[in-house]
Short mmCIF file of C-alpha atoms and ligand atoms in Angstrom, two decimals:
data_model
loop_
_atom_site.label_atom_id
_atom_site.label_comp_id
_atom_site.label_asym_id
_atom_site.label_seq_id
_atom_site.Cartn_x
_atom_site.Cartn_y
_atom_site.Cartn_z
CA MET C 26 229.51 144.23 132.86
CA SER C 27 226.50 144.97 130.71
CA ALA C 28 223.08 145.69 132.17
CA ASP C 29 220.82 142.66 132.30
CA LEU C 30 217.51 141.72 133.87
CA ASN C 31 219.15 141.37 137.29
CA ASP C 32 219.80 145.11 137.20
CA ALA C 33 216.25 146.04 136.21
CA PRO C 34 214.64 148.30 138.80
CA VAL C 35 211.20 146.86 138.09
CA THR C 36 209.62 144.49 140.59
CA VAL C 37 206.10 143.43 139.79
CA ALA C 38 204.27 142.94 143.05
CA ILE C 39 200.55 142.29 142.78
CA ASP C 40 198.61 143.63 145.75
CA ALA C 41 196.41 141.40 147.91
CA ARG C 42 193.23 140.34 146.16
CA VAL C 43 190.52 137.68 146.18
CA ALA C 44 190.80 135.18 143.31
CA PRO C 45 188.22 135.92 140.58
CA GLU C 46 186.43 132.61 141.08
CA ALA C 47 186.10 133.29 144.84
CA CYS C 48 184.75 136.86 144.59
CA GLN C 49 181.42 137.45 146.28
CA SER C 50 181.08 141.21 145.83
CA MET C 51 181.84 143.90 143.25
CA ALA C 52 184.17 145.51 145.79
CA GLU C 53 186.31 142.35 145.68
CA VAL C 54 186.12 142.24 141.87
CA ARG C 55 187.21 145.87 141.58
CA GLN C 56 189.99 145.46 144.14
CA GLY C 57 191.34 142.60 142.03
CA VAL C 58 191.05 144.55 138.77
CA ASP C 59 192.78 147.59 140.30
CA ALA C 60 195.59 145.43 141.72
CA LEU C 61 196.23 143.77 138.36
CA ASP C 62 196.09 147.11 136.55
CA ARG C 63 198.85 148.47 138.79
CA ALA C 64 201.00 145.42 137.95
CA LEU C 65 200.25 145.80 134.23
CA VAL C 66 201.31 149.45 134.37
CA THR C 67 204.65 148.39 135.83
CA LEU C 68 205.17 145.81 133.06
CA LEU C 69 204.10 148.21 130.32
CA ALA C 70 206.50 150.84 131.63
CA GLU C 71 209.35 148.34 131.27
CA ARG C 72 208.10 147.44 127.75
CA GLN C 73 208.21 151.16 126.94
CA ARG C 74 211.85 151.26 128.04
CA TYR C 75 212.62 148.58 125.43
CA MET C 76 211.26 151.02 122.83
CA ASP C 77 213.78 153.57 124.10
CA ALA C 78 216.46 150.91 123.66
CA ALA C 79 215.22 150.09 120.15
CA ALA C 80 215.32 153.80 119.24
CA ARG C 81 218.92 153.88 120.46
CA ILE C 82 220.00 150.70 118.68
CA LYS C 83 218.14 150.56 115.34
CA PRO C 84 220.46 151.60 112.50
CA ASP C 85 217.95 153.84 110.73
CA ARG C 86 214.62 155.64 111.24
CA SER C 87 213.17 153.64 108.33
CA VAL C 88 213.24 150.43 110.41
CA VAL C 89 211.37 151.81 113.44
CA HIS C 90 208.11 150.61 111.87
CA ASP C 91 208.61 146.92 111.02
CA ASP C 92 205.51 145.15 109.68
CA ALA C 93 207.04 141.66 109.77
CA ARG C 94 208.04 142.10 113.42
CA ILE C 95 204.55 143.41 114.30
CA GLU C 96 202.99 140.22 112.94
CA ASP C 97 205.62 138.14 114.77
CA VAL C 98 204.78 139.87 118.08
CA VAL C 99 201.02 139.45 117.60
CA SER C 100 201.32 135.78 116.66
CA LYS C 101 203.48 135.08 119.74
CA VAL C 102 200.98 136.90 121.97
CA LEU C 103 198.09 134.88 120.51
CA ALA C 104 200.04 131.64 120.99
CA ALA C 105 200.56 132.55 124.66
CA ALA C 106 197.00 133.82 125.13
CA GLY C 107 195.33 130.46 124.46
CA PRO C 108 197.07 128.42 127.17
CA ALA C 109 196.78 131.36 129.60
CA GLY C 110 193.03 131.58 129.09
CA LEU C 111 193.10 135.08 127.58
CA SER C 112 190.53 135.61 124.83
CA PRO C 113 192.07 136.39 121.42
CA ALA C 114 189.24 138.91 121.01
CA ILE C 115 190.89 140.86 123.84
CA ALA C 116 194.54 140.03 123.14
CA GLU C 117 194.78 140.86 119.44
CA PRO C 118 193.27 144.38 119.42
CA VAL C 119 194.95 145.30 122.71
CA TRP C 120 198.37 144.30 121.42
CA ARG C 121 197.87 145.90 118.01
CA LEU C 122 197.01 149.20 119.73
CA LEU C 123 199.87 148.76 122.21
CA ILE C 124 202.34 148.21 119.37
CA ASP C 125 200.93 151.19 117.47
CA ARG C 126 201.45 153.44 120.50
CA CYS C 127 204.89 151.91 121.13
CA ILE C 128 205.91 152.70 117.56
CA ALA C 129 204.79 156.31 118.07
CA HIS C 130 206.88 156.42 121.26
CA GLU C 131 209.85 154.89 119.45
CA PHE C 132 209.61 157.51 116.67
CA GLU C 133 209.42 160.31 119.26
CA THR C 134 212.46 158.96 121.07
CA PHE C 135 214.37 158.43 117.82
CA ASP C 136 213.63 161.96 116.60
CA ARG C 137 214.52 163.53 119.96
CA THR C 138 217.80 161.67 120.39
CA ARG C 139 219.06 160.79 116.91
CA THR C 140 218.10 163.62 114.54
O1 PRE U 204 210.72 144.62 117.68
C1 PRE U 204 210.92 145.82 117.37
O2 PRE U 204 211.61 146.14 116.38
C2 PRE U 204 210.34 146.89 118.18
O3 PRE U 204 210.77 148.01 118.07
C3 PRE U 204 209.20 146.57 119.07
C4 PRE U 204 207.83 146.80 118.41
C5 PRE U 204 206.76 146.43 119.48
O4 PRE U 204 206.12 147.32 120.03
O5 PRE U 204 206.61 145.23 119.73
C6 PRE U 204 207.74 148.21 118.00
C7 PRE U 204 208.06 148.63 116.74
C8 PRE U 204 208.23 147.72 115.61
O6 PRE U 204 207.57 148.19 114.44
C9 PRE U 204 207.85 146.34 115.94
C10 PRE U 204 207.64 145.91 117.22
#
């Protein structure tokens, strides 16, 4: 049986926090930010593992950097950002930098394991 999401070791638990709209102090705000950052780290670590998979699966080093796919990813993120209430002024640069760093990771993995 092939590995699927049910086998993934990642569980994203978000620690106790006060909802942003209910915060009355900066301590509550920062507790919420820190809790969400820990959850984001967990999700980004799993995203990074997909780069390892891509480096294993892609047929050639020349397709690690894929401009058409980058634009596809960014447009899907922006389409999701609107309904979620995430500003595109945050989402677009964050994801472009994330993808840039993921490509660097994918190249490092490819070169370490395939060349
Ligand atoms: O979709 C891919 O081909 C990936 O390897 C993922 C990813 C990304 O970070 O989203 C990384 C490298 C590619 O240039 C495009 C997108």
